XYZ file of C-alpha atoms in Angstrom:
480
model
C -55.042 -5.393 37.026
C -56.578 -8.562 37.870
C -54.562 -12.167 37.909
C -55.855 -13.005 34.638
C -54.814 -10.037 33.022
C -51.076 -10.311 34.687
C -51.188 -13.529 32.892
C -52.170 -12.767 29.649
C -49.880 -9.821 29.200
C -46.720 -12.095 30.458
C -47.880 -14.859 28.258
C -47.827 -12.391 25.614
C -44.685 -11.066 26.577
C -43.641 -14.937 26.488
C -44.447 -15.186 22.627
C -43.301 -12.185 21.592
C -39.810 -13.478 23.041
C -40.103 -16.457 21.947
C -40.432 -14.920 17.976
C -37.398 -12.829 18.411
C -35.844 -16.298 19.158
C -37.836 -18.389 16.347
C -39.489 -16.516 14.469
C -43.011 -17.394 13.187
C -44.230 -18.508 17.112
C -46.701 -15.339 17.731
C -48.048 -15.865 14.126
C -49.106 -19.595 14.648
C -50.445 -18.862 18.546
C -52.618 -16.177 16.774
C -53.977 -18.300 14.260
C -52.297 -16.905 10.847
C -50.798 -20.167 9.943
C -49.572 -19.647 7.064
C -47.493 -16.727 7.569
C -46.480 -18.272 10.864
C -45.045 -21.249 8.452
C -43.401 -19.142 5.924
C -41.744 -16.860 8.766
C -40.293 -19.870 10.003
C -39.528 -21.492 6.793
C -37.201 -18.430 6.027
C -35.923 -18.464 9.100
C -34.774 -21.920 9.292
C -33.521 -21.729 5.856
C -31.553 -18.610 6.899
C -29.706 -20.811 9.821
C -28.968 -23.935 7.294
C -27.511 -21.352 4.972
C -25.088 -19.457 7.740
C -23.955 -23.146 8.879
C -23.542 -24.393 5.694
C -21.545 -21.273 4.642
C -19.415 -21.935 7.743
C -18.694 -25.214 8.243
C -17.874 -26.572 4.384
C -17.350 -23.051 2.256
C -14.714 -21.607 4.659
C -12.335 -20.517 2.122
C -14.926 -19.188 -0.516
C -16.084 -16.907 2.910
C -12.408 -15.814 3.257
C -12.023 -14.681 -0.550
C -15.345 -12.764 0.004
C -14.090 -10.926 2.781
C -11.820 -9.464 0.842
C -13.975 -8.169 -2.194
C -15.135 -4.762 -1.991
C -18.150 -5.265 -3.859
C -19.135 -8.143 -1.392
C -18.794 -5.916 1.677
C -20.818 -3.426 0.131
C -23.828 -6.188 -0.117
C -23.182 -7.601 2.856
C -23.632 -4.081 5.091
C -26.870 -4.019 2.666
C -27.919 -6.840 3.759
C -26.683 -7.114 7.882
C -28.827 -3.873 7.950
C -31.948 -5.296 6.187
C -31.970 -8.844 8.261
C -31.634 -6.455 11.478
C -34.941 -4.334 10.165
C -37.010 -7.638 9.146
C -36.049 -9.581 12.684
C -36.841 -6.014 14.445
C -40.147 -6.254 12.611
C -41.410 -9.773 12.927
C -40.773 -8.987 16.563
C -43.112 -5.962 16.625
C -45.330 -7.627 14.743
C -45.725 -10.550 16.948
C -46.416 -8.192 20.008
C -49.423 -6.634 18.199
C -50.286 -9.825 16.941
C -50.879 -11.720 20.529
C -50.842 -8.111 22.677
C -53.690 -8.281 25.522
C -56.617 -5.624 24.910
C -58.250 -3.120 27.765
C -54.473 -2.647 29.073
C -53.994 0.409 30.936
C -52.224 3.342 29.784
C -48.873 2.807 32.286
C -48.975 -0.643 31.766
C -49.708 -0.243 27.648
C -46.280 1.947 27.564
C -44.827 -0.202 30.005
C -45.659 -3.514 27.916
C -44.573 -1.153 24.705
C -41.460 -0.211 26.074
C -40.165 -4.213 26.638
C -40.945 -4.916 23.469
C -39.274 -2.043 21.801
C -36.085 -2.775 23.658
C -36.293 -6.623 22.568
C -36.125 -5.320 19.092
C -32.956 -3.295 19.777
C -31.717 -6.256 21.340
C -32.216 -8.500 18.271
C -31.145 -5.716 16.094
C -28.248 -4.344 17.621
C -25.875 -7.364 16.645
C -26.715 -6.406 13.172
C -26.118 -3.362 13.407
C -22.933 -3.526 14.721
C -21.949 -5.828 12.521
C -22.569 -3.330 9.402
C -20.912 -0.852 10.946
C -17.755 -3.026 11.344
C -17.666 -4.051 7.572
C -17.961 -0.753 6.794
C -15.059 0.556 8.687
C -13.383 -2.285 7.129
C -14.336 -1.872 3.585
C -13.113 1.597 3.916
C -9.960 0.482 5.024
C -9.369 -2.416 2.841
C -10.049 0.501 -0.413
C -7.780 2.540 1.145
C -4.933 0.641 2.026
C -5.017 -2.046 -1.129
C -4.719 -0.690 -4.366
C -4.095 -2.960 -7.600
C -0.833 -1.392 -9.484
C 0.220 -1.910 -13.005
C 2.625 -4.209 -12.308
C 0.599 -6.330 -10.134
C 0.467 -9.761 -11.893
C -2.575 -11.618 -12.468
C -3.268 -14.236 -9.800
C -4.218 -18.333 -9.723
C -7.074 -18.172 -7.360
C -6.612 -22.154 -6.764
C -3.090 -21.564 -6.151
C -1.480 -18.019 -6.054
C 1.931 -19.521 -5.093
C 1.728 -22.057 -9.199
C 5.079 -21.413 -10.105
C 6.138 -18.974 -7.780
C 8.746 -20.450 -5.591
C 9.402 -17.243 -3.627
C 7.397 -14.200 -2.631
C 8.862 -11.030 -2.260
C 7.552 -7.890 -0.269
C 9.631 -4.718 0.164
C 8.862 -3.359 3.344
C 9.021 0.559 3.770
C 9.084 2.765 6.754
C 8.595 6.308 5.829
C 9.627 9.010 7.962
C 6.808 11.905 7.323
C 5.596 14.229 9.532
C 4.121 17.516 10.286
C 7.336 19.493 10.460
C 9.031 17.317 7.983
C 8.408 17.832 3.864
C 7.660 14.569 1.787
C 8.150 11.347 2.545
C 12.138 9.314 3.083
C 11.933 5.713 3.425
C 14.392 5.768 6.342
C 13.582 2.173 6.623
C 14.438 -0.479 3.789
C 13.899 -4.441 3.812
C 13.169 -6.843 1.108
C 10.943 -9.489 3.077
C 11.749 -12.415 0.790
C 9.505 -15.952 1.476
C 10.041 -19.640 0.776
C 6.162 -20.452 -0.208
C 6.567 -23.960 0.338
C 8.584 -24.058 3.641
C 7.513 -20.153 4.999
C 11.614 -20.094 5.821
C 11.826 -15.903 5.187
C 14.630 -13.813 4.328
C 15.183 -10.329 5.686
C 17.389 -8.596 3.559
C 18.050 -4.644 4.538
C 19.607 -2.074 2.796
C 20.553 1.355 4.838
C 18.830 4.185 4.494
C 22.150 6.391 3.388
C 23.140 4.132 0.932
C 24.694 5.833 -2.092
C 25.149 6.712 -5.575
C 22.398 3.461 -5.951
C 21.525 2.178 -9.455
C 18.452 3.422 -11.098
C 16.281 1.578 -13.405
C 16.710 1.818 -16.946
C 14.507 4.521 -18.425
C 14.582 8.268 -17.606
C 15.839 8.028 -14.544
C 18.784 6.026 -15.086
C 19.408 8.408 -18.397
C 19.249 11.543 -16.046
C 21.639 10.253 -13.347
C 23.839 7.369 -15.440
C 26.634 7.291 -12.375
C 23.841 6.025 -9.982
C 21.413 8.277 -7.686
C 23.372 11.483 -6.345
C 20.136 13.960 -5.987
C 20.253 17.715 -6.790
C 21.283 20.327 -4.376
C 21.677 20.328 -0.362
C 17.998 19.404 -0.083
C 18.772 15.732 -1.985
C 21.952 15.001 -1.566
C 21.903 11.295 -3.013
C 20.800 9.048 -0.587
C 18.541 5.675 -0.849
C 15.764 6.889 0.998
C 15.297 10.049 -1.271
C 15.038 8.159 -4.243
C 11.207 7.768 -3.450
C 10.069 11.633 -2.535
C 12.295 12.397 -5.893
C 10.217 10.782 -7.752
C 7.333 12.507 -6.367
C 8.994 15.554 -7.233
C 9.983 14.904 -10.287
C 7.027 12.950 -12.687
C 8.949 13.025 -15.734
C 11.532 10.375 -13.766
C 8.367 7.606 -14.172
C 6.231 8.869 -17.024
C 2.531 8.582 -17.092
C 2.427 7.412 -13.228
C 0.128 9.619 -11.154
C 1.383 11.201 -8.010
C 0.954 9.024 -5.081
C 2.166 6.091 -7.391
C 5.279 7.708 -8.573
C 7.770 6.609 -5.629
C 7.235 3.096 -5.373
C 7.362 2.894 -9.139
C 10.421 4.127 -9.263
C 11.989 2.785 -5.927
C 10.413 -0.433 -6.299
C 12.742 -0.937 -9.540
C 15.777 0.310 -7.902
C 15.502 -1.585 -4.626
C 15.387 -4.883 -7.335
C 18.107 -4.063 -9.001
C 20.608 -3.345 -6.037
C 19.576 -6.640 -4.478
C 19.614 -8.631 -7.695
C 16.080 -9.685 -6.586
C 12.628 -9.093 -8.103
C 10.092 -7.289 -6.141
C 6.453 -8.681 -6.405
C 4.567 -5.841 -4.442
C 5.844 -3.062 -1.373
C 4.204 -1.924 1.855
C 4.526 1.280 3.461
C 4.128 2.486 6.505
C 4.120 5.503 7.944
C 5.862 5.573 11.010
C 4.361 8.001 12.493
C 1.157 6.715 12.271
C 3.303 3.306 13.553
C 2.653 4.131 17.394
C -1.177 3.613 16.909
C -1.182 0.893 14.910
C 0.565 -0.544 18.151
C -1.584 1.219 20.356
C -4.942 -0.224 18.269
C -3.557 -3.752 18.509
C -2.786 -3.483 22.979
C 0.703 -2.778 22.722
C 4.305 -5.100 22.115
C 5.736 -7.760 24.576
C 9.913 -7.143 24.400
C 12.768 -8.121 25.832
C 15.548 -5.162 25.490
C 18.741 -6.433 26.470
C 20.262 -2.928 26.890
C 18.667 0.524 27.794
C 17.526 2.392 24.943
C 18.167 6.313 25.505
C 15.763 8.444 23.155
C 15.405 12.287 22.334
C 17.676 14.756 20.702
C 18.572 15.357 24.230
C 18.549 11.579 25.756
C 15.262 12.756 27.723
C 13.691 9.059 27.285
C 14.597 6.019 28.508
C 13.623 2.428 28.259
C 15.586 0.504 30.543
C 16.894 -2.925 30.209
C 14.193 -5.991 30.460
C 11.263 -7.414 29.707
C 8.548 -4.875 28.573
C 4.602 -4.397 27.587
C 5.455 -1.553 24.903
C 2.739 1.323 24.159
C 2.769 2.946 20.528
C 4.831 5.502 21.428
C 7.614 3.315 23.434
C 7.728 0.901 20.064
C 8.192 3.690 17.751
C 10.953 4.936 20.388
C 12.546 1.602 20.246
C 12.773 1.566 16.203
C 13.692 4.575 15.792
C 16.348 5.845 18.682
C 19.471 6.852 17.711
C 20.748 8.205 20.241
C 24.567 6.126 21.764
C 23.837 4.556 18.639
C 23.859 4.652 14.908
C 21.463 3.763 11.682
C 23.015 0.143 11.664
C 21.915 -0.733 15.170
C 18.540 0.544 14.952
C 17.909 -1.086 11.638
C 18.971 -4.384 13.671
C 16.209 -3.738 17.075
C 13.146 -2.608 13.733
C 13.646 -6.024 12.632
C 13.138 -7.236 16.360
C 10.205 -5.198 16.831
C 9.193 -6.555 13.409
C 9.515 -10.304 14.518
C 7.386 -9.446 17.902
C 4.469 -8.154 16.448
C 4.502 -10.867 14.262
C 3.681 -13.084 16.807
C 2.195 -11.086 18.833
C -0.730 -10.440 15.893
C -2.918 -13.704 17.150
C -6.362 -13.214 16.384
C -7.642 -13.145 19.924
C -5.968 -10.094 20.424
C -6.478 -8.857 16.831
C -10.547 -9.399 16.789
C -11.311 -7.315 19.952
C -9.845 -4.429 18.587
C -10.640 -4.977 14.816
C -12.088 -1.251 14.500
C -9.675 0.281 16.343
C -7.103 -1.770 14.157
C -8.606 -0.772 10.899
C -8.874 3.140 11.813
C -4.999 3.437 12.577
C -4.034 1.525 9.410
C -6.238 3.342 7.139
C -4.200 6.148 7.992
C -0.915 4.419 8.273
C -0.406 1.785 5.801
C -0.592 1.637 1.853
C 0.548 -1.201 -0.338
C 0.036 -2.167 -3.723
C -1.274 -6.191 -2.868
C -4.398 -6.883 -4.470
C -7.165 -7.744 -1.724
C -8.131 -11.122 -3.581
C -4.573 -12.146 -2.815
C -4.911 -11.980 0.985
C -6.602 -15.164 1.563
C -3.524 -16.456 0.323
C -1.489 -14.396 2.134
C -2.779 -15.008 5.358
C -2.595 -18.414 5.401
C 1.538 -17.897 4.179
C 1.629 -15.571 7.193
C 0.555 -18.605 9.176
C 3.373 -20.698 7.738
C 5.839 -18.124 8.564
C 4.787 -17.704 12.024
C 4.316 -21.704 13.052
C 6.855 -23.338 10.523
C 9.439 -21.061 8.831
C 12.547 -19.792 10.362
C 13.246 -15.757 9.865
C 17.035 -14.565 9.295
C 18.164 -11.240 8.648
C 20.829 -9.852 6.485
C 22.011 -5.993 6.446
C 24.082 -4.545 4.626
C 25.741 -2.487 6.612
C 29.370 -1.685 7.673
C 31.459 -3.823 8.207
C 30.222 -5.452 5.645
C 29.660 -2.944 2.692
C 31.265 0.698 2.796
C 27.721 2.962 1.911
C 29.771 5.711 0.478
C 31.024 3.110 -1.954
C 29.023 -0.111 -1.826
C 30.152 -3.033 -4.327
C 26.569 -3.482 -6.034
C 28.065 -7.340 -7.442
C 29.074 -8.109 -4.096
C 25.665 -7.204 -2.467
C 23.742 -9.049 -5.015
C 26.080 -11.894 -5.126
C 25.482 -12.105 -1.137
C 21.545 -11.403 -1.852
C 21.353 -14.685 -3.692
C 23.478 -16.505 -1.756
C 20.657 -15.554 1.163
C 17.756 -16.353 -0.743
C 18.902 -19.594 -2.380
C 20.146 -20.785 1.392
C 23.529 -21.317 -0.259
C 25.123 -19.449 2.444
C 23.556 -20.753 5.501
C 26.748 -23.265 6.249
C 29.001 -20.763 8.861
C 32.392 -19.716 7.997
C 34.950 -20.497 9.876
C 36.528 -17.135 11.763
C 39.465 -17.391 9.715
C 38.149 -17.082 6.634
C 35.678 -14.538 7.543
C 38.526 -12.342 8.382
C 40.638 -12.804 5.433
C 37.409 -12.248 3.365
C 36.837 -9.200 5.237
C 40.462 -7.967 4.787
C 39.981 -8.304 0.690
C 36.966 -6.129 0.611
C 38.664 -3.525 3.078
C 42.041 -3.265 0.639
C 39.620 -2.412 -2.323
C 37.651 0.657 -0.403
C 38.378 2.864 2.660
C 38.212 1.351 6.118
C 34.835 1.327 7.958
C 34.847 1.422 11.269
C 32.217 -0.580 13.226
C 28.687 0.065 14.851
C 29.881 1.603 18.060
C 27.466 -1.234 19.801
C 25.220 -4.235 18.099
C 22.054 -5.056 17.884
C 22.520 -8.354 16.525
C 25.375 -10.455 18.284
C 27.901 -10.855 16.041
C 27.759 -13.808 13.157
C 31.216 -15.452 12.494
C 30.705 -14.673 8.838
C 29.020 -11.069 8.534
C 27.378 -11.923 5.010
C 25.941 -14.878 6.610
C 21.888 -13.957 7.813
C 21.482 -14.149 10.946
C 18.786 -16.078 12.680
C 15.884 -13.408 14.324
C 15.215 -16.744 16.709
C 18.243 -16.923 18.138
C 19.420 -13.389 18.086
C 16.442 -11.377 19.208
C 15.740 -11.625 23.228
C 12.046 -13.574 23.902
């Protein structure tokens, strides 16, 4: 090839990069004006738009992101912008492409081009592909209930001075049948302040109150199950229901536990329930794993296995999936009542651990693990909302904990007044002023002479508070 032809083909080159950049360039070198003018009409109206959408419609963008329907138009559309800018980019190279080329240098020439409009269109592409993953996610995981009230787009939180979110950890597995929420917390939030309330009930609570309706007609002394299989226990209330449809008529399966646990979990605590999360804690570990793992401080060793083969010794960790599910769940040296107190440790940590730098990287791998691990009944155009509560939690409120465990409630026999009397007491912040040790102790001793003597945790996971129906500050009681 001679010099001039070197330079014609790399000033063509030249144009047809510079239309991948603006578009429109190739088309005015060549002499068709007009579509040269309109290309770059759309294409500057295109960027307005996107920085317009960005800079002043921020929140109407965040409500979008969480409609279905949207997504669906958006991965319609991602695709077709990537398949128009992919053209206008061929086009311009046949537009302003040298003539008399030779056949290695035609392909060569060819081949540039064709891997500047995977370039251009690769972004797009991957960018459909993400929304899609996450559409699928966000149907499976949200699902609008019955019960689910109708919300104030301007203001979800109009008249709604608290939120409250059960929190479920269910216990499922390969080897095991249904589903036992071994794990049990009302998460209930200030929506002015983001001060939260953790309030825990124990997985072997019993003979617990059902709703009114046929499951309160078929057991009217309280929950006590049917046979060795079900032998009464709070976290059996939900696979009963499963079991057993004619205990919530007219709900399908699926459905059937939380509406009937929901209910009970409301009326034990004295506390409505606005919508419940569920986990599956198997599935927990990759959830973990898909977000890079836990920062924790374990102030003890934890010893896991039926046979105390595991071990996570005392100090600061970076936990994997499986060492996080380990530390929730061990119970080995230990008992329900201390585990329940590290889960809401664990709970705390990934809360603010969850910042989107480390969230965004790692979005699909994210939105795999929960689509097979988490299902709640919040409706996705309440999520805006939610997030930006989640924020107030994390930088303003202050999280306590109360369980209701032995010492301070006997679960063979639990006082359902006293537990909701304490329930409001947490939630209204009447009880936040500490007891003195004297009177926690003669307290203690009333309850006692009314039902058998408990004896404590062998070992806590909380330090002890001078008044045990006091909550218990997550700040100040779990390690950093």
């Amino acid at each position: 090839m001679t010099r001039r032809q070197w330079g014609r083909l790399l000033g063509a080159l030249a144009l047809t990069t510079a239309s991948a950049l603006v578009w429109g360039v190739a088309h005015l070198q060549s002499g068709r004006r007009l579509t040269g003018a309109a290309l770059f009409a759309v294409y500057t109206a295109l960027a307005c738009l996107s920085a317009a959408l960005s800079l002043g419609h921020r929140p109407e963008l965040l409500r979008l992101a969480f409609s279905p329907g949207w997504l669906a138009f958006t991965v319609a559309g991602v695709l077709l912008l990537a398949a128009v800018w992919a053209g206008v980019v061929a086009r311009s190279w046949f537009l302003v492409r040298p003539r008399g080329l030779r056949a290695p240098v035609r392909i060569a020439a060819f081949t540039l081009v064709l891997l500047l409009c995977t370039a251009v269109s690769a972004p797009f592409v991957l960018a459909a592909h993400a929304t899609f993953l996450y559409r699928g996610a966000l149907l499976s995981i949200f699902t609008t209930s019955d019960h689910a009230r109708a919300e104030n787009r301007d203001d979800p939180w109009k008249g709604r001075p608290r939120l409250n979110i059960l929190l479920l950890g269910g216990d499922a597995g390969r080897n095991r049948y249904g589903v036992r929420t071994d794990s049990i917390t009302l998460a209930s939030v200030d929506t002015r302040t983001g001060d939260t309330v953790l309030l825990s009930l124990p997985r072997n609570l019993e003979r617990v109150p059902l709703p009114p309706g046929p499951a309160a007609r078929h057991f009217p002394d309280g929950f006590t199950g049917e046979g060795e299989m079900t032998p009464g226990l709070l976290n059996e209330v939900y696979q009963y229901a499963e079991d057993h449809p004619q205990m919530v008529p007219g709900v399908p399966r699926g459905a059937r536990g939380p509406a009937l646990l929901r209910p009970t979990v409301a009326g034990i605590l004295g506390q409505p329930v606005d919508y419940h999360v569920l986990v599956d804690m198997r599935g927990f570990s990759r959830l973990i794993d898909a977000m890079g793992g836990v920062d924790l401080t374990l102030p003890e060793d934890i010893t896991y296995g039926k046979s105390g083969e595991g071990r996570l010794p005392a100090g600061r960790h970076h936990l994997t999936g499986a060492q996080a599910l380990w530390y929730g769940r061990s119970r080995t040296d230990s008992d329900d009542y201390v585990r329940m107190g590290r889960q809401k440790c664990l709970m705390r940590a990934i809360a603010r651990q969850a910042e989107p730098h480390r969230i965004l990287p790692r979005f699909q791998s994210l939105a795999k693990a929960a689509r097979r691990t988490v299902a709640t009944d919040i409706p996705p155009s309440l999520l805006p909302a939610l997030l930006e509560l989640a924020k107030k939690v994390r930088d303003q409120g202050e999280i306590t904990s109360l369980q209701f465990v032995p010492p301070l409630i006997d679960t063979a026999e639990p006082d359902y007044a006293f537990i909701r009397a304490r329930a409001d007491r947490a939630v209204a912040g009447r009880g936040r002023k500490t007891a003195s040790p004297a009177a926690a102790r003669t307290a203690a001793a009333a309850r006692s002479s009314k039902r058998p003597v408990i004896r404590p945790a062998p070992q806590a996971s909380l330090p002890p508070s001078p008044d045990p129906a006091k909550p218990v500050s997550l700040d100040s009681t779990c390690p950093s």
